[in-house]
Tab-separated table of C-alpha atoms in Angstrom:
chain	number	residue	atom	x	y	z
A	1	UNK	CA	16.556	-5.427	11.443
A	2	UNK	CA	19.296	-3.199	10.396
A	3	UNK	CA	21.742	-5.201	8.310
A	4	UNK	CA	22.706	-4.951	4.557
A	5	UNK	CA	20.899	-8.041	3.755
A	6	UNK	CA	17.798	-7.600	5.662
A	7	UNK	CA	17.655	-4.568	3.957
A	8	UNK	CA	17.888	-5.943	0.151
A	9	UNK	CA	15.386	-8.333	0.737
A	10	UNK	CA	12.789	-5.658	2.557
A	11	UNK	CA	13.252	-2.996	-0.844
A	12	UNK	CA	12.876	-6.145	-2.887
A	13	UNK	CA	9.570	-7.407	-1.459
A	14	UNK	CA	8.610	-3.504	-1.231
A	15	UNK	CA	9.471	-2.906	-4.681
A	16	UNK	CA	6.934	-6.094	-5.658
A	17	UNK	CA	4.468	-5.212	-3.253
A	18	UNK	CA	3.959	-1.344	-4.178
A	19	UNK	CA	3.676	-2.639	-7.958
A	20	UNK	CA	1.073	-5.202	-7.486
A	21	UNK	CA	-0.458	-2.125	-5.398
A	22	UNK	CA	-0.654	-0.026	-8.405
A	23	UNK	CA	-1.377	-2.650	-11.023
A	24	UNK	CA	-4.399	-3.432	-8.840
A	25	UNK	CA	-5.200	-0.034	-9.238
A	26	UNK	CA	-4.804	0.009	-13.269
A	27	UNK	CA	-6.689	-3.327	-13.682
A	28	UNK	CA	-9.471	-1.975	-11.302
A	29	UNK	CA	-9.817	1.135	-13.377
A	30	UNK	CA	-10.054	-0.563	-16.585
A	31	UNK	CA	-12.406	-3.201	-15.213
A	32	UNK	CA	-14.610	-0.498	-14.980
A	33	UNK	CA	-14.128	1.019	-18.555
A	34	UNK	CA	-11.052	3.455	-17.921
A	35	UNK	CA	-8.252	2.296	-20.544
A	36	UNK	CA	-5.972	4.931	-19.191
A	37	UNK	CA	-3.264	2.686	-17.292
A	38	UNK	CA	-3.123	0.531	-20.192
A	39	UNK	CA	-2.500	3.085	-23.056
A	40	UNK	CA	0.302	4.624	-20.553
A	41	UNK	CA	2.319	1.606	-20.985
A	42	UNK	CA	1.465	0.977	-16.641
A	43	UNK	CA	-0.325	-2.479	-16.575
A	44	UNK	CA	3.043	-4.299	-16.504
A	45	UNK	CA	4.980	-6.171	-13.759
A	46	UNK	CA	8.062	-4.529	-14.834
A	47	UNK	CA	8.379	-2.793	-11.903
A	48	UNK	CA	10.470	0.018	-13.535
A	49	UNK	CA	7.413	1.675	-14.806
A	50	UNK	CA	6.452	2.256	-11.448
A	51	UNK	CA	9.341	3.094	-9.212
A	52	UNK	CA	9.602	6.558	-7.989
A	53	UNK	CA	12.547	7.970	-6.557
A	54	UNK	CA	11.467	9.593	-3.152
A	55	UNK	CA	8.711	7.000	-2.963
A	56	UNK	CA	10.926	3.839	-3.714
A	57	UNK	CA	14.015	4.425	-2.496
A	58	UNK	CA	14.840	7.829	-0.757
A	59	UNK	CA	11.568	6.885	1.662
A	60	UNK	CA	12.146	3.364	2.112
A	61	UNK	CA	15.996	3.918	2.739
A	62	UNK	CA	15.092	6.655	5.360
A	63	UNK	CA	11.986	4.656	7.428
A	64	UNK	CA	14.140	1.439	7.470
A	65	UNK	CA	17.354	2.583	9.207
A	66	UNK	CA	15.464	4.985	11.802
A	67	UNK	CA	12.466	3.492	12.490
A	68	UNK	CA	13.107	-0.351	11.734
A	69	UNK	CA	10.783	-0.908	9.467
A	70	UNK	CA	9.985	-0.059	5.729
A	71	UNK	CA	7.644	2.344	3.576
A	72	UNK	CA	7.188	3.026	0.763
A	73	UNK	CA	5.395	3.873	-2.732
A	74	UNK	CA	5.120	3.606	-6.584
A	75	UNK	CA	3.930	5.755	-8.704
A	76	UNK	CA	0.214	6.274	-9.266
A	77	UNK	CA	-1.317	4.691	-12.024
A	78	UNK	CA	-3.204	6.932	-14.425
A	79	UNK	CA	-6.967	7.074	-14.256
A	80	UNK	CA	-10.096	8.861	-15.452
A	81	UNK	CA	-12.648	8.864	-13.397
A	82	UNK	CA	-15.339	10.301	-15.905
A	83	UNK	CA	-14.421	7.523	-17.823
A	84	UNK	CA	-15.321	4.855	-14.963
A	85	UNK	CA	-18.431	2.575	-14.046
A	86	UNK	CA	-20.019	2.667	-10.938
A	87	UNK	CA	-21.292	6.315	-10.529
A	88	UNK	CA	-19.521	8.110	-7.727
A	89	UNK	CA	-18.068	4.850	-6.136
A	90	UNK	CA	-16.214	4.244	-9.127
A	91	UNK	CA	-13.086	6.269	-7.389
A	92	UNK	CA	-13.512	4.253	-4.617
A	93	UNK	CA	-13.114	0.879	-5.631
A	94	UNK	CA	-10.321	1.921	-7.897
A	95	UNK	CA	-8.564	3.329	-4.852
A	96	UNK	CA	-9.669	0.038	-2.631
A	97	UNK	CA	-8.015	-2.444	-5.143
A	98	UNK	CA	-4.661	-1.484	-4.458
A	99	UNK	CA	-4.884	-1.809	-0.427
A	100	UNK	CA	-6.845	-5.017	-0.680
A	101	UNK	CA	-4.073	-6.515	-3.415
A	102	UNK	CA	-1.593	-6.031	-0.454
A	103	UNK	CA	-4.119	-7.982	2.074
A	104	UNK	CA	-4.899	-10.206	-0.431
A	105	UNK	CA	-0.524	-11.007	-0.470
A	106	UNK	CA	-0.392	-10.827	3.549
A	107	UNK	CA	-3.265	-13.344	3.218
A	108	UNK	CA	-1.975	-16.278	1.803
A	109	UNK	CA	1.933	-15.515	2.575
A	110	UNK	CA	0.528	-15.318	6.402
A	111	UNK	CA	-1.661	-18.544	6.068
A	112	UNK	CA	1.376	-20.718	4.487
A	113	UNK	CA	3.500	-19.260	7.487
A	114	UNK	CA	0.759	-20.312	9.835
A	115	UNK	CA	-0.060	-23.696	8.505
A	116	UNK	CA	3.244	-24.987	7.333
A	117	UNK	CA	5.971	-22.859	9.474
A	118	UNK	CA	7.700	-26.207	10.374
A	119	UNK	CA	8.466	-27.411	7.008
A	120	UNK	CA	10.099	-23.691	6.445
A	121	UNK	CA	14.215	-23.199	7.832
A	122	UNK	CA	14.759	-19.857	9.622
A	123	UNK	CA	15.545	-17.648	6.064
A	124	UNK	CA	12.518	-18.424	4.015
A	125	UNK	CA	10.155	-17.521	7.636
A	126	UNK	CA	11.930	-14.396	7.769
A	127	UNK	CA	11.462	-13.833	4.005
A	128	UNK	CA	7.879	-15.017	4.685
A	129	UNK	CA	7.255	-12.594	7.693
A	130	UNK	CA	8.785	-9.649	5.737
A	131	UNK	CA	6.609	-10.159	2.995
A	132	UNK	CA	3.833	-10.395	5.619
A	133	UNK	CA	4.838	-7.211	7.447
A	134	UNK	CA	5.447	-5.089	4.698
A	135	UNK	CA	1.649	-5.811	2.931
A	136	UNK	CA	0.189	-5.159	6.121
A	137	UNK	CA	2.071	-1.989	6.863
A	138	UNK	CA	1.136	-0.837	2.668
A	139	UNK	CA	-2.210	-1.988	3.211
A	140	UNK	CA	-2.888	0.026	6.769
A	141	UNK	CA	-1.210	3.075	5.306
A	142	UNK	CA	-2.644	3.486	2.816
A	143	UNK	CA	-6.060	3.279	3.770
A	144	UNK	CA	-5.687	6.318	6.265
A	145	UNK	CA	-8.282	8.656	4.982
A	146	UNK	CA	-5.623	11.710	3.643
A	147	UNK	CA	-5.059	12.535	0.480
A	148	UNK	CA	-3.395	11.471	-1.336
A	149	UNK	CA	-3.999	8.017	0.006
A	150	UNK	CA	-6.517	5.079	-1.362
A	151	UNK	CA	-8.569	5.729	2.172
A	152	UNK	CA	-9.201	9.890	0.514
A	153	UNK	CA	-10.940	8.604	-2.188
A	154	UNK	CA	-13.136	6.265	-0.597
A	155	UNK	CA	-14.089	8.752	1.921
A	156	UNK	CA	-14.224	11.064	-0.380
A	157	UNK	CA	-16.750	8.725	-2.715
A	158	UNK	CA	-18.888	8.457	0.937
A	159	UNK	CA	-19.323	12.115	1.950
A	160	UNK	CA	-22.418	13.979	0.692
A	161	UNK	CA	-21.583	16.534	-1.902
A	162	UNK	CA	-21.904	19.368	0.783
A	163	UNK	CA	-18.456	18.303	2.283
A	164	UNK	CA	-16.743	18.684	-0.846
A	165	UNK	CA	-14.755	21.978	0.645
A	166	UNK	CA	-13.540	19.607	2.972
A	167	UNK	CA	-12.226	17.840	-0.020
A	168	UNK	CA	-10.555	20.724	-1.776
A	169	UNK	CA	-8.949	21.802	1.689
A	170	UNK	CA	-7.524	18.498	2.092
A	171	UNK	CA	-5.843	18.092	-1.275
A	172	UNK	CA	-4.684	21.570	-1.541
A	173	UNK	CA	-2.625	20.940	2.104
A	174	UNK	CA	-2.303	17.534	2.069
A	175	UNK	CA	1.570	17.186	2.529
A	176	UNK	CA	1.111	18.943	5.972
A	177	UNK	CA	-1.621	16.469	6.432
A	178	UNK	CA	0.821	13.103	5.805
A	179	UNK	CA	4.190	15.328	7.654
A	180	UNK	CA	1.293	15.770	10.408
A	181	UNK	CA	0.464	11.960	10.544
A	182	UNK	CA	4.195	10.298	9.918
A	183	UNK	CA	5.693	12.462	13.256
A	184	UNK	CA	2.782	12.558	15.365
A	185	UNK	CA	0.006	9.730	14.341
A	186	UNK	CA	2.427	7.255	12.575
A	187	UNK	CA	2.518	5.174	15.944
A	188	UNK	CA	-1.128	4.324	15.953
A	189	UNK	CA	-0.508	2.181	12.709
A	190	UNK	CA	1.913	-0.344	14.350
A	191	UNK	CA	0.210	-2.269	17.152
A	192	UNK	CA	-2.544	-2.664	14.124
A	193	UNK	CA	-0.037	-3.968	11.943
A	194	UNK	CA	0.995	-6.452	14.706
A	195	UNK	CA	-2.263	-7.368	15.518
A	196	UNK	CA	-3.130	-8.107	12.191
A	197	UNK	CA	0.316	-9.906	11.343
A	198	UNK	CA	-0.491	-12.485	14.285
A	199	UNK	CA	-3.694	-12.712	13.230
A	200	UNK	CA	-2.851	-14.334	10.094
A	201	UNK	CA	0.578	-16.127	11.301
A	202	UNK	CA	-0.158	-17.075	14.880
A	203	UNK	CA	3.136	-15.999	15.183
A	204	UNK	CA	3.489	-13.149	17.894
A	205	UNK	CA	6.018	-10.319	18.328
């Protein structure tokens, strides 16, 4: 999955996927009384109020033509948390809306591939499958536990207040953390993402 147009449609379903990701995030946070995405201008569809440059194109770009698949990210949506609801889980299920928008996508895209795959031609189940894929592979990502990732904050939110050096360690080296995870760890992702993807689509790889 190398080719020019394989490629246009992947950034283009990334693109939509990584900014119902954030808005997910900005709803979540206002949901629970933080109007902070909103006054920024960031509870739109319009996806260039999210794009980032190394996050939405350098990255993708880079993890598609080496590796075959596609990653990717927006940017954050603003939050407060002393502004949120929920006491100290408040982080948390700001930071678990975005992943579960993605499984939410992967969800029903992967049911209608599953159920009505026949009455699809070949394009729109490879259109189908990438959008599949590509939720799955936000989804898993994101919920790995380093910051600055979704799965930080919730495990942040869980540990007792006497790990909280192990919080400030983490976010103060947390790009040697992710370089760390994407050459060493990154493989451990994939057969979930597979597993997962013919879970919902019966269709195997």
């Amino acid at each position: 999955m190398s080719d020019p147009i394989s490629f246009f449609f992947a950034i283009s379903i990334l693109i939509m996927s990584v900014v119902v990701h954030e808005l997910s995030h900005g709803y979540a946070a206002e949901a629970l009384g933080d109007p902070t995405a909103k006054m920024a201008g960031r509870l739109t569809l319009n996806p260039i109020k999210h794009l980032d440059l190394i996050g939405s194109f350098i990255v993708p770009v880079t993890t598609f033509f080496l590796g075959g698949f596609i990653l990717g990210w927006a940017k954050p949506v603003p939050y407060n948390p002393y502004n949120l609801g929920g006491g100290k889980w408040g982080p948390a299920l700001v930071a678990f809306a975005g992943p579960m928008a993605n499984i939410f996508l992967a969800i029903i895209f992967g049911f209608a591939l599953r159920f009505f795959i026949n009455g699809f031609d070949t394009a729109v189940v490879n259109i189908i499958s990438l959008i599949v894929f590509i939720n799955l592979i936000l989804a898993v990502f994101n919920l790995i536990p380093i910051p600055p990732l979704d799965g930080s904050k919730i495990l942040f939110s869980a540990l007792p207040y006497r790990f909280h050096h192990v919080q400030v360690f983490m976010e103060q080296y947390w790009i040697f953390f992710i370089l760390f995870f994407i050459f060493f760890l990154w493989q451990i992702i994939i057969p979930i993402v597979f597993f997962l993807f013919q879970l919902l689509t019966g269709v195997g790889f």
